[in-house]
PDB file of C-alpha atoms in Angstrom:
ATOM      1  CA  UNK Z   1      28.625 -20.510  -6.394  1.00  0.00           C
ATOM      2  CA  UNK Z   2      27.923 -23.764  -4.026  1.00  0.00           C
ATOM      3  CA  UNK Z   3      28.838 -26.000  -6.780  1.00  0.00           C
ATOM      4  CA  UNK Z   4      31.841 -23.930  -7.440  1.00  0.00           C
ATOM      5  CA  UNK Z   5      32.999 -24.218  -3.854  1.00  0.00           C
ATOM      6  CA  UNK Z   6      32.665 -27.538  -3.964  1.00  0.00           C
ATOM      7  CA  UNK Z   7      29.530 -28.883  -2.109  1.00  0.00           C
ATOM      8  CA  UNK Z   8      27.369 -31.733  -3.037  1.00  0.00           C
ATOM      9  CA  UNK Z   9      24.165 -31.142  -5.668  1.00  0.00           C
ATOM     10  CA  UNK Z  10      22.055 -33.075  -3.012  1.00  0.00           C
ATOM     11  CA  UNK Z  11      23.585 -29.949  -0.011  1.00  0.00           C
ATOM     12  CA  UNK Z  12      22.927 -27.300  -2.438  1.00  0.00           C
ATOM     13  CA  UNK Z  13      19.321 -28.456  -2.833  1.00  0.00           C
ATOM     14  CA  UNK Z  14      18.394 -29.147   0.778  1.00  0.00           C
ATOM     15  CA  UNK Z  15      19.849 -25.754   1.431  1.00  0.00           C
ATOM     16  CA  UNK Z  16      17.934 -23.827  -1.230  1.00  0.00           C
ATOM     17  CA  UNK Z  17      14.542 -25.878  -0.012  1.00  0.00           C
ATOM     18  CA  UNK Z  18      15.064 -24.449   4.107  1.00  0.00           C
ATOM     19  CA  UNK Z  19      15.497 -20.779   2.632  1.00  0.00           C
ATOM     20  CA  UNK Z  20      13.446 -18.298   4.121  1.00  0.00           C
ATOM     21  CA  UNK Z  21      14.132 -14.954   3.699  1.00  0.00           C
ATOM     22  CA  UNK Z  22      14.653 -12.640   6.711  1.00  0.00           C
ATOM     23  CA  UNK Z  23      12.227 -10.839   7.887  1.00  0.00           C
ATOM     24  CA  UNK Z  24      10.893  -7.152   6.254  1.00  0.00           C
ATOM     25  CA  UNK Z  25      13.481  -7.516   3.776  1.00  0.00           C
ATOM     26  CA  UNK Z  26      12.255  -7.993   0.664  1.00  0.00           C
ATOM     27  CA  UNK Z  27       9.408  -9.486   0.770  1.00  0.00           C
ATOM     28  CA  UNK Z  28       6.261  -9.257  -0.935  1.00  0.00           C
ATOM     29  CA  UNK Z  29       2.760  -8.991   0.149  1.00  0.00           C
ATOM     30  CA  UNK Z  30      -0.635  -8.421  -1.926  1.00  0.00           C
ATOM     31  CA  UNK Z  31      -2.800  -6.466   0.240  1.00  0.00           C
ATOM     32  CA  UNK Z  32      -6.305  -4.173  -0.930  1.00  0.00           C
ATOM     33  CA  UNK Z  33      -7.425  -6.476  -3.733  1.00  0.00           C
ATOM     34  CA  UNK Z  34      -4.430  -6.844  -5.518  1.00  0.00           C
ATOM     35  CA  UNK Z  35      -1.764  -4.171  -4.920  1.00  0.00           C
ATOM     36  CA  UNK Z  36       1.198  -5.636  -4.956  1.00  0.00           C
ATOM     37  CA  UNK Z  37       3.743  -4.493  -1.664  1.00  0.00           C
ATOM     38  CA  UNK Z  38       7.362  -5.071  -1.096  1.00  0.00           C
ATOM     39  CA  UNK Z  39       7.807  -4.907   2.422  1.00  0.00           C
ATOM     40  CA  UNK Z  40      11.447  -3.424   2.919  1.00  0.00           C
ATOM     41  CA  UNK Z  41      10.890  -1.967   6.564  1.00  0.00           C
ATOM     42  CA  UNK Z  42      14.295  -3.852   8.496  1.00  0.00           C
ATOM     43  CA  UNK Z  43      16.964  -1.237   9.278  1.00  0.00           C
ATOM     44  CA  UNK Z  44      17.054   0.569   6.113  1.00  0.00           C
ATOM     45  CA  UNK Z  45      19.730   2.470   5.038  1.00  0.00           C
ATOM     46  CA  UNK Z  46      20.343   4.809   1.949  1.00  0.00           C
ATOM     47  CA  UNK Z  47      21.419   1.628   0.050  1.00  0.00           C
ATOM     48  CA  UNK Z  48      18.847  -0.638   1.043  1.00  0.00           C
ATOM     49  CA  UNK Z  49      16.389   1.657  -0.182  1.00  0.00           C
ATOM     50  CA  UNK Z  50      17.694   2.623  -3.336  1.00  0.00           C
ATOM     51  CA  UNK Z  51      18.449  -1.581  -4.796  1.00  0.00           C
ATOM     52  CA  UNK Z  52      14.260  -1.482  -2.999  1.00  0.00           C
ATOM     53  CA  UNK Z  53      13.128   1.338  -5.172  1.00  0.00           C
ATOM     54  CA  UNK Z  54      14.972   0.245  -8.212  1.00  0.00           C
ATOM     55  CA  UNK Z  55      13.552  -3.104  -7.556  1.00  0.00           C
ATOM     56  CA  UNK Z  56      10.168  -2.046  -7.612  1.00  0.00           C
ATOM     57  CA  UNK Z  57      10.395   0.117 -10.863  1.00  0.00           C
ATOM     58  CA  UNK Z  58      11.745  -3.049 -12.475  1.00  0.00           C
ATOM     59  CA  UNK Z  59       8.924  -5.172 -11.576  1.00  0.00           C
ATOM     60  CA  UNK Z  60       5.726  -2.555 -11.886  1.00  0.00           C
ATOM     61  CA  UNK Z  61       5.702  -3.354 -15.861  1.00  0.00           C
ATOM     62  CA  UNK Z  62       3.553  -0.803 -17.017  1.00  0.00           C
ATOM     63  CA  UNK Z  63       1.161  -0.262 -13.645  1.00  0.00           C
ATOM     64  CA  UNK Z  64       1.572   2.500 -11.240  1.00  0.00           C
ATOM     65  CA  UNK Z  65       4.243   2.034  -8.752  1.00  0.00           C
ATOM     66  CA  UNK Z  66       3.591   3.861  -5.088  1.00  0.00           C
ATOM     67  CA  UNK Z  67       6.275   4.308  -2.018  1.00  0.00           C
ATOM     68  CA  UNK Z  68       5.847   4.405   1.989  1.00  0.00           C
ATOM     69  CA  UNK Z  69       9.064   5.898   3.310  1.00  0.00           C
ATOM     70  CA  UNK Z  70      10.132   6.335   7.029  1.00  0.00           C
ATOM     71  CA  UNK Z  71      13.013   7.601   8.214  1.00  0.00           C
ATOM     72  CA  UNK Z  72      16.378   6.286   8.133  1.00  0.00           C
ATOM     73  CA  UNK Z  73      17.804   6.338  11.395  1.00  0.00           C
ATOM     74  CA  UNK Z  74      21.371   5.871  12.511  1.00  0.00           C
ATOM     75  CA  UNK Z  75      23.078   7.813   9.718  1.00  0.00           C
ATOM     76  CA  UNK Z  76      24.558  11.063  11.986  1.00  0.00           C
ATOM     77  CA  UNK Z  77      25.309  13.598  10.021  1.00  0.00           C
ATOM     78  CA  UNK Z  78      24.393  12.172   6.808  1.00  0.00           C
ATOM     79  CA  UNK Z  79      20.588  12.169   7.638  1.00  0.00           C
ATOM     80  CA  UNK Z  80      19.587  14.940   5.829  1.00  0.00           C
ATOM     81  CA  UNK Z  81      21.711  14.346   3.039  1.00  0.00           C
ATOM     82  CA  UNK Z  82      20.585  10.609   2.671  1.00  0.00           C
ATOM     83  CA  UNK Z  83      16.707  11.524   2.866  1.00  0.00           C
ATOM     84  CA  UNK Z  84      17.215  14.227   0.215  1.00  0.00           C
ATOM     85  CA  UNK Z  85      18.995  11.734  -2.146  1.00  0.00           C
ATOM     86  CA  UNK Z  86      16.305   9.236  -1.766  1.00  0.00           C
ATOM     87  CA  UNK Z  87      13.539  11.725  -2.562  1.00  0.00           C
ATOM     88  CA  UNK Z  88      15.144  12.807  -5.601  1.00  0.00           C
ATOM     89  CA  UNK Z  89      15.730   9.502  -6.299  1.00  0.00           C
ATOM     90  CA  UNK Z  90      11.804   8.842  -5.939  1.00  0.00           C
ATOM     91  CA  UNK Z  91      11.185  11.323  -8.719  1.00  0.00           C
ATOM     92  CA  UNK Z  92      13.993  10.365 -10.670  1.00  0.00           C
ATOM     93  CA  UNK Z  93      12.467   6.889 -10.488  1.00  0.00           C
ATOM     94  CA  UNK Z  94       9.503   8.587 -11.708  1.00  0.00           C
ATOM     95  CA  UNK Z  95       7.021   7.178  -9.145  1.00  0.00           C
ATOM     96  CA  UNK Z  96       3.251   8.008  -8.973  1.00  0.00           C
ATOM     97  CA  UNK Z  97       2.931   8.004  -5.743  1.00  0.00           C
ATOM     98  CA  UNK Z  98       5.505   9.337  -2.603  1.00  0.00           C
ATOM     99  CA  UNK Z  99       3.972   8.883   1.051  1.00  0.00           C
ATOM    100  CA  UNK Z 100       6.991   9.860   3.890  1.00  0.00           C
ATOM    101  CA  UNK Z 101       6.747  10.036   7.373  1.00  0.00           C
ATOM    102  CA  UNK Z 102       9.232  10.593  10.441  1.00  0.00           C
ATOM    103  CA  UNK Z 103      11.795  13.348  11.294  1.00  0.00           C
ATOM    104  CA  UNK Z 104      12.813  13.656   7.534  1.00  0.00           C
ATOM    105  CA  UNK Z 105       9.441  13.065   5.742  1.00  0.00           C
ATOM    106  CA  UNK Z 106      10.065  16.733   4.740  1.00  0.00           C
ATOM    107  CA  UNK Z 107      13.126  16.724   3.256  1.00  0.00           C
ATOM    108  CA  UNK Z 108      12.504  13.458   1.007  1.00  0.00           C
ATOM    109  CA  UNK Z 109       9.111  15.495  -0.191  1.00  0.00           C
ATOM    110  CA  UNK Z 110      10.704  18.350  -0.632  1.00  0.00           C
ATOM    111  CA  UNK Z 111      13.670  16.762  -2.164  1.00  0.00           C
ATOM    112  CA  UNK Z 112      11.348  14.869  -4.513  1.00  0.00           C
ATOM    113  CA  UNK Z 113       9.838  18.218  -5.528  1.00  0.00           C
ATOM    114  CA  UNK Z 114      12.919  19.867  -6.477  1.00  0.00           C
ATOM    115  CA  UNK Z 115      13.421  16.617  -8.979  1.00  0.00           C
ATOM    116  CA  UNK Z 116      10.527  17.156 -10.724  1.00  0.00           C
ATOM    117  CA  UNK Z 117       7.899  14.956  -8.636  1.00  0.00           C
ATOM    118  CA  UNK Z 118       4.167  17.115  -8.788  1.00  0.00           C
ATOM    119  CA  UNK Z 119       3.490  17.953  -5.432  1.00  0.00           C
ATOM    120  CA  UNK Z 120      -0.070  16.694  -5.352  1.00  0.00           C
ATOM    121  CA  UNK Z 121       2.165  13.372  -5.980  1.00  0.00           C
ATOM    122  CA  UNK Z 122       4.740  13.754  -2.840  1.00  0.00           C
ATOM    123  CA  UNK Z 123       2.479  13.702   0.128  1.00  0.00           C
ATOM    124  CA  UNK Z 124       4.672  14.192   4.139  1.00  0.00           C
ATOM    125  CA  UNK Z 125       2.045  13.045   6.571  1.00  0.00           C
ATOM    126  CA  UNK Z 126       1.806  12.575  10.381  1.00  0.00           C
ATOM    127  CA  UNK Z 127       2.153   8.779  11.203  1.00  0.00           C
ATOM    128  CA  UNK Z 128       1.698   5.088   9.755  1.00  0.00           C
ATOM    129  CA  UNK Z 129      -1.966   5.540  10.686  1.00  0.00           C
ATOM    130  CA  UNK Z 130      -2.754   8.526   8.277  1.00  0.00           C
ATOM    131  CA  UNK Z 131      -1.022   6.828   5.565  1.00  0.00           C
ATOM    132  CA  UNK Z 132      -3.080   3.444   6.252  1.00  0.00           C
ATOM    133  CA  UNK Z 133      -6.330   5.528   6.034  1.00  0.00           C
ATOM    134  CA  UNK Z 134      -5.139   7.614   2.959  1.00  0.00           C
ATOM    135  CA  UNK Z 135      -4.413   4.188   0.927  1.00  0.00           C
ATOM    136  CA  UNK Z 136      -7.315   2.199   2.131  1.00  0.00           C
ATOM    137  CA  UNK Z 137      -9.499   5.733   0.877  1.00  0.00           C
ATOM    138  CA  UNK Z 138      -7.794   5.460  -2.367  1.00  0.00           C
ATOM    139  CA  UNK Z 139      -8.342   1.648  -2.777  1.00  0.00           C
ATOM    140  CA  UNK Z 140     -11.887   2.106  -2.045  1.00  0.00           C
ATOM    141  CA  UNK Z 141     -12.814   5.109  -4.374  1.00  0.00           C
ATOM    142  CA  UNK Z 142     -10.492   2.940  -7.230  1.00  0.00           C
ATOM    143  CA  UNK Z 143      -7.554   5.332  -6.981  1.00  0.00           C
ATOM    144  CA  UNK Z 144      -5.186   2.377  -6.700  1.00  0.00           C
ATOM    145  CA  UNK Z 145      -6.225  -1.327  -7.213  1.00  0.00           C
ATOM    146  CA  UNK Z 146      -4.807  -5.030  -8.382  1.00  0.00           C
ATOM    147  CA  UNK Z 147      -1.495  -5.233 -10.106  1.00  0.00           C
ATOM    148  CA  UNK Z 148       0.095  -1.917  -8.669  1.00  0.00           C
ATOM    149  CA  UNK Z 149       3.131  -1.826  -7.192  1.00  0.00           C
ATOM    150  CA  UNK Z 150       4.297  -0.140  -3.658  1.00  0.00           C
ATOM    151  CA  UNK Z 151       7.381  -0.278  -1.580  1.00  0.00           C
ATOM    152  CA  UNK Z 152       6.978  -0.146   2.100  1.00  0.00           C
ATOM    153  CA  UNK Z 153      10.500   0.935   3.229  1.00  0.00           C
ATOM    154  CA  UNK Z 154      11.774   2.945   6.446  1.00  0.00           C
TER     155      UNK Z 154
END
């Protein structure tokens, strides 16, 4: 697109070589030994998080794929709605693994649920710190490990 809007090879390349991406968009992390985490966490929105989750399906290549959800804020009257679609869109997805929190961590689960998700799978917990403590116990007793796939998002 540079070169077709005219600027120099030598501008295109300086410009690609002081990239960084913004923050908490996109970016991913290896944490536990291995698991693989795209950190999605700035401002979501119900369209962030679904090109996210799609992402992450498309990369996962035959390991387990696991997802962090917080809420959504900002969205008025659409909250509900917009949490629901993304949980059903978690199952639809077919992820192993749902983790929500927030004011809506209910109605993704429960969303997720209705799609089909198990329920042992689509877990609505308290705060960032029982999900930290729930995936460090399942990285330590091998429940998760290198080359997995999560999505931090919220």
């Amino acid at each position: 697109m540079a070169d077709a809007a005219g600027l120099a090879i030598n501008d295109i390349c300086r410009g690609l070589e002081t990239f960084a991406p913004y923050d908490k968009r996109l970016q991913i992390e290896t944490v536990l030994g291995g698991i693989k985490v795209v950190n999605d966490t700035y401002n979501a929105n119900p369209a962030s998080m679904l090109a996210a989750l799609e992402t992450v399906q498309g990369l996962r290549r035959g390991h387990r794929s696991m997802v962090v959800l917080g809420d959504m804020l900002e969205l008025g009257g659409e909250s509900v709605a917009a949490h629901r679609f993304i949980g059903s869109t978690v199952a639809r997805l077919d992820f192993d693994l749902l983790m929500s929190f927030g004011t809506f961590a209910e109605e993704m689960v429960g969303a997720a649920i209705e799609a089909g998700m198990e329920p042992s799978r689509a877990l609505a917990l308290a705060s960032t710190e029982e999900i930290i403590t729930r995936l460090r116990q399942m990285a330590g007793d091998g429940g998760i490990g290198a080359g997995e796939w999560g999505l931090g998002e919220g």
